[in-house]
CSV table of C-alpha atoms and ligand atoms in Angstrom, one decimal:
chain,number,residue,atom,x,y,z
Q,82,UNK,CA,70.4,-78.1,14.2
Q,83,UNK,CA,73.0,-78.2,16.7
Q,84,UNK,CA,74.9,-75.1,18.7
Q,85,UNK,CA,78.2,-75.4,17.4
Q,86,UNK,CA,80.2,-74.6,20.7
Q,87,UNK,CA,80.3,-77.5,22.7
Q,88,UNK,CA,78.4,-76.8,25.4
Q,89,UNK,CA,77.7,-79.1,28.2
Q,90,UNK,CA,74.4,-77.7,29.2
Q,91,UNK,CA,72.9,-78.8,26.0
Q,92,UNK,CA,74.1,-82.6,25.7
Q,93,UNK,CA,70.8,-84.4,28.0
Q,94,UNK,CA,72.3,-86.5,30.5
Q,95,UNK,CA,70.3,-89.6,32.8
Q,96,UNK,CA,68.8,-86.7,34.9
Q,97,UNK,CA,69.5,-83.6,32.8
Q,98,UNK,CA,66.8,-83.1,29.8
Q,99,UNK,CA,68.0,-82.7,26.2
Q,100,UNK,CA,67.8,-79.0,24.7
Q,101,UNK,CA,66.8,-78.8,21.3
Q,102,UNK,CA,68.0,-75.7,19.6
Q,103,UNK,CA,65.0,-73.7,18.2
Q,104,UNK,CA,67.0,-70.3,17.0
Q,105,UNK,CA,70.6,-70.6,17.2
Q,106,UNK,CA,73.0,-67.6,18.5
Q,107,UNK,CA,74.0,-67.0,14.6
Q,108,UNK,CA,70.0,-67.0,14.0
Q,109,UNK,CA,69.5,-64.6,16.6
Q,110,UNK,CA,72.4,-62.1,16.2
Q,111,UNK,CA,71.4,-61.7,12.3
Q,112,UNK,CA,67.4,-61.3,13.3
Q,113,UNK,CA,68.2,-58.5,16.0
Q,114,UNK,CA,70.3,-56.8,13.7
Q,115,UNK,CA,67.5,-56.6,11.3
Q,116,UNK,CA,64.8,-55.5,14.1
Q,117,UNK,CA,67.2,-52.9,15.3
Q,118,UNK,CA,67.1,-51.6,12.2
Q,119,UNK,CA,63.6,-51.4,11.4
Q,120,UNK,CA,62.9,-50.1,14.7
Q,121,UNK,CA,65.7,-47.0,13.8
Q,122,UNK,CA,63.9,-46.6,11.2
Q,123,UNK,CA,60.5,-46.1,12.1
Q,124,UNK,CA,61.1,-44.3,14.9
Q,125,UNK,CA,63.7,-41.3,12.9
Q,126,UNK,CA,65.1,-39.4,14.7
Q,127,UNK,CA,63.9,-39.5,18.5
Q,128,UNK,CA,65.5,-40.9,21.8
Q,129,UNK,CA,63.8,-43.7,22.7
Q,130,UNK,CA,63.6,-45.2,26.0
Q,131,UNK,CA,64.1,-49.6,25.9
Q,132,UNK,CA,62.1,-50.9,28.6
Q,133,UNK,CA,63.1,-54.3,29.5
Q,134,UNK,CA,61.0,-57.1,31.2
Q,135,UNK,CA,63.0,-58.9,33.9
Q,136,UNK,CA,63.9,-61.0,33.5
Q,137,UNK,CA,63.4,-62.9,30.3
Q,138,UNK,CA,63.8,-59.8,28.1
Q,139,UNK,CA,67.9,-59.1,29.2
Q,140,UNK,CA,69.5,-60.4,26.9
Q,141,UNK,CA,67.3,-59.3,24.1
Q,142,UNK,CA,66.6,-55.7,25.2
Q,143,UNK,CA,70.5,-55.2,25.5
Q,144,UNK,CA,71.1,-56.9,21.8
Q,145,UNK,CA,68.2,-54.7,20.7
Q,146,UNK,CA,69.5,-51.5,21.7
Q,147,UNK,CA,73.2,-52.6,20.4
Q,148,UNK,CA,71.3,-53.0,17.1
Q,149,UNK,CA,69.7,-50.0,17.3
Q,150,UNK,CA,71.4,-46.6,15.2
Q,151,UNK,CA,70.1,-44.3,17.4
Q,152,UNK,CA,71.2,-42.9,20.7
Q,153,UNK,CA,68.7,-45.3,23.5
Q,154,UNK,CA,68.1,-45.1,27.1
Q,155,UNK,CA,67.5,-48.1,28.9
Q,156,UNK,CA,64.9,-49.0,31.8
Q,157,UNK,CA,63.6,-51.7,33.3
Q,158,UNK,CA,60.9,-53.0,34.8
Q,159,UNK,CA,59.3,-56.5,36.7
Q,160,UNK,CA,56.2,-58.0,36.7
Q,161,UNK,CA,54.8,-61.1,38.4
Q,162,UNK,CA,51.9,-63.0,36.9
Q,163,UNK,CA,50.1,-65.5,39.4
Q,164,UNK,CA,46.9,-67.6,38.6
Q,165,UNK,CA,45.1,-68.3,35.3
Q,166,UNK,CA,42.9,-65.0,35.3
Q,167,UNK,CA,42.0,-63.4,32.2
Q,168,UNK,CA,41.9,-60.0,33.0
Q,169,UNK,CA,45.7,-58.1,33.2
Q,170,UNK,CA,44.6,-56.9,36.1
Q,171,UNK,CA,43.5,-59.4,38.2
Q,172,UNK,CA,46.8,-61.8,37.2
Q,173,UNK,CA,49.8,-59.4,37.1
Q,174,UNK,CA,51.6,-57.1,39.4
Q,175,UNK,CA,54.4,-54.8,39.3
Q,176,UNK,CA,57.2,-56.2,41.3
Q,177,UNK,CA,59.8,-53.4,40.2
Q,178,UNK,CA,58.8,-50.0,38.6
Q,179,UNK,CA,60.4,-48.0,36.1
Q,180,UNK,CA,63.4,-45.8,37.6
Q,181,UNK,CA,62.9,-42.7,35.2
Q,182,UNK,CA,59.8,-41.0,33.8
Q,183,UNK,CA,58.3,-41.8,30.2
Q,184,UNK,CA,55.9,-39.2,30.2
Q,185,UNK,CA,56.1,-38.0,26.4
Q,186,UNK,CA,58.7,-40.4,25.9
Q,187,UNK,CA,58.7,-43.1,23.2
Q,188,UNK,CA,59.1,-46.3,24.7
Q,189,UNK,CA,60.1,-49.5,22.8
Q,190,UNK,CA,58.9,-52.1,25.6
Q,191,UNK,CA,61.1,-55.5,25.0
Q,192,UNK,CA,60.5,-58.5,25.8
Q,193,UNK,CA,61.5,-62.1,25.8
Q,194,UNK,CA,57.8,-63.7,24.8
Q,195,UNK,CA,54.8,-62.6,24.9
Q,196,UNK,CA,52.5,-65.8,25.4
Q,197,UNK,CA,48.8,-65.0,26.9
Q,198,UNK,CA,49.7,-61.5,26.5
Q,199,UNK,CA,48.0,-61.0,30.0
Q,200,UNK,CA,51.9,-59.3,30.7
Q,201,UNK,CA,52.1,-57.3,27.8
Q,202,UNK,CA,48.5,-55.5,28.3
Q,203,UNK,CA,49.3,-55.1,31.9
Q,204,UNK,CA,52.4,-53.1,31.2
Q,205,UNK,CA,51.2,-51.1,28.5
Q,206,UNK,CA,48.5,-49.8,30.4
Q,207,UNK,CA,50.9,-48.5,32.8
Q,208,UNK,CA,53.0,-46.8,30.1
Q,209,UNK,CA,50.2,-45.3,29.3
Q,210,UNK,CA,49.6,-44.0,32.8
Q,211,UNK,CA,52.7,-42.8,33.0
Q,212,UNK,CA,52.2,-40.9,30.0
Q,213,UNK,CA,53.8,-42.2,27.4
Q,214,UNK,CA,54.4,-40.5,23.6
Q,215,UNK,CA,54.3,-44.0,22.1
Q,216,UNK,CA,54.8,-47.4,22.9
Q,217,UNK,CA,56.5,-49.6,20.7
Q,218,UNK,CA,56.6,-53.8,21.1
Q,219,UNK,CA,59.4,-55.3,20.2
Q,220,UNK,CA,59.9,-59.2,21.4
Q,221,UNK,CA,62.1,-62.0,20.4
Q,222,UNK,CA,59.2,-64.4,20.2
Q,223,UNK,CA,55.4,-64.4,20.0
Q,224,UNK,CA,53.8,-67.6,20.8
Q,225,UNK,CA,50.7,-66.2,18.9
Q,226,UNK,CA,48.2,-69.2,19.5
Q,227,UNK,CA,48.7,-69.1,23.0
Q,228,UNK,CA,46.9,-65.5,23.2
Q,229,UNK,CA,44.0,-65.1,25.8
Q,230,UNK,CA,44.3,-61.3,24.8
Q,231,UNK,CA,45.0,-59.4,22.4
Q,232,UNK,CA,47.6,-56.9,22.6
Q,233,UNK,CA,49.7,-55.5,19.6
Q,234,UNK,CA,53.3,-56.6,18.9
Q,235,UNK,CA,54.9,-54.3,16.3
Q,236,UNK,CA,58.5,-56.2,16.2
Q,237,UNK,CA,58.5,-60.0,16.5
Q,238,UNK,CA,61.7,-62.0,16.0
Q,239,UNK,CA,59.7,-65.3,15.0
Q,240,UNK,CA,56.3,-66.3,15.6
Q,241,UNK,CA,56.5,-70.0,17.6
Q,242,UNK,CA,54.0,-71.8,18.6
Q,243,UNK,CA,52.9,-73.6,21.8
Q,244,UNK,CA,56.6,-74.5,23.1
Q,245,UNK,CA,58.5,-74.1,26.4
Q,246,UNK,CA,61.6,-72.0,25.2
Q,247,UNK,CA,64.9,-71.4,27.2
Q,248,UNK,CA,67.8,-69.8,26.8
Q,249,UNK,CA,68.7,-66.1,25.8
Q,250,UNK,CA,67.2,-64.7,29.0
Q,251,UNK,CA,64.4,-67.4,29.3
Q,252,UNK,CA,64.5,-69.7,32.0
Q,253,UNK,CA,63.0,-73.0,33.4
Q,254,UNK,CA,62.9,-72.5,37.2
Q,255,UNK,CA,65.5,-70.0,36.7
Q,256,UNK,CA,67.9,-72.4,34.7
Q,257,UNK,CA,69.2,-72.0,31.2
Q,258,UNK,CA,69.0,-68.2,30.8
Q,259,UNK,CA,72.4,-67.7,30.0
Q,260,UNK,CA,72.3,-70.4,27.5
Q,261,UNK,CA,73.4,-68.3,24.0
Q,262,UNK,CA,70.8,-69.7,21.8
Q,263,UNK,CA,66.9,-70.6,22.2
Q,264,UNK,CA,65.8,-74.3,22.8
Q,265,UNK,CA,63.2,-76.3,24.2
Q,266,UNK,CA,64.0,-78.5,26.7
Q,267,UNK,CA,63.0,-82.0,25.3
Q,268,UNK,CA,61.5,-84.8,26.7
Q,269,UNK,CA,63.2,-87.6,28.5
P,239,PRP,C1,57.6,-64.5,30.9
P,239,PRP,C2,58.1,-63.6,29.7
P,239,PRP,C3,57.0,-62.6,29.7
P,239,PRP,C4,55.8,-63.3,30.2
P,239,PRP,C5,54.9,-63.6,29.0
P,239,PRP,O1,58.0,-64.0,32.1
P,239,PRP,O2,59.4,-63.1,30.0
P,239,PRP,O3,57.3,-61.5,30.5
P,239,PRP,O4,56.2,-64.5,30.8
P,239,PRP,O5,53.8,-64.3,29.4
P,239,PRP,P1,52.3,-63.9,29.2
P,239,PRP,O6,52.2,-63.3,27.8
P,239,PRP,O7,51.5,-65.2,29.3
P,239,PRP,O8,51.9,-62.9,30.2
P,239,PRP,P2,58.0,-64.9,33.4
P,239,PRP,O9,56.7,-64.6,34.2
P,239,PRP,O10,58.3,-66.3,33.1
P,239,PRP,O11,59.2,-64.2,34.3
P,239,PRP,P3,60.7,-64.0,33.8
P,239,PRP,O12,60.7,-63.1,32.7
P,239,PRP,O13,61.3,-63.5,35.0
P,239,PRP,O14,61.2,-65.4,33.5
């Protein structure tokens, strides 16, 4: 599959790597469309709050919410995850809070992919700290066999497996997260 806008960040060059395009922008408009919907849905008639990752989640929180037939307030918040621990807290910190309360709000946390999980169960135990209604997971991936704990994911755009992705808010040492589709960066 190819991303039919030429796009020069995506042809591989001597020193640039190849992308190879995983979930194109068509793929990923109609999917988000479908989670918006399922997430208005389950949730009625409530405000929800959509609380972003930074910064892999952007572009996918901000499509989500679009998606979503419901009035939505945005927040946002970043993490950092350091070492190879496998307890949440001994591997992630908050970089960034929340600006507004969640207490007996109902949160749909988005994010870009939720690998080891070690970020996910992090956060959500702060939601929950904070006091949180519910807490809703919505992600554009889930790279389910790379879990070293288990958290719940409630809206998962496709389950991948063990693959660098970039693109749609993901990155590569901050590269390629404005690319419109997801890809993997290939080998050279
Ligand atoms: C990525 C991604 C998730 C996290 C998932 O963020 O956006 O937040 O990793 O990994 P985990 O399940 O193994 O904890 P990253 O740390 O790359 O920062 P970024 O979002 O700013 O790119």
């Amino acid at each position: 599959m190819t991303e039919s806008r030429p796009d020069t960040r995506d042809a591989g060059t001597a020193t640039e790597p190849a992308i190879r395009v995983l979930f194109s922008r068509e793929q990923i408009t109609a999917r988000v469309r479908e989670m918006g919907l399922e997430v208005a849905r389950d949730l009625g008639s409530v405000t929800p709050v959509y609380v972003g990752v930074l910064k892999g989640a952007c572009m996918f929180q901000c499509d989500l919410a679009r998606a979503t037939p419901l009035d939505v307030t945005l927040d946002f918040l970043s993490v950092s995850s350091y070492g190879n621990g496998t307890t949440s807290s001994g591997s992630v910190r908050m970089i960034s809070d929340l600006r507004g309360e969640v207490t007996g709000r109902h949160v749909v946390l988005c994010e870009g992919v939720v690998d080891s999980g070690l970020t996910l169960s992090f956060i959500l135990e702060h939601l929950r700290s904070r006091g949180a209604a519910s807490v809703r997971v919505a992600t554009l991936l889930d790279k389910v066999p790379c879990r070293k704990i288990q958290v719940p994911v409630d809206y998962a755009g496709w389950r991948i497996g063990d693959e660098f992705v970039v693109g749609y808010g993901m990155d590569a040492a901050e590269r390629y997260r404005n690319l419109p589709y997801v890809g993997v960066l290939e080998e050279s």
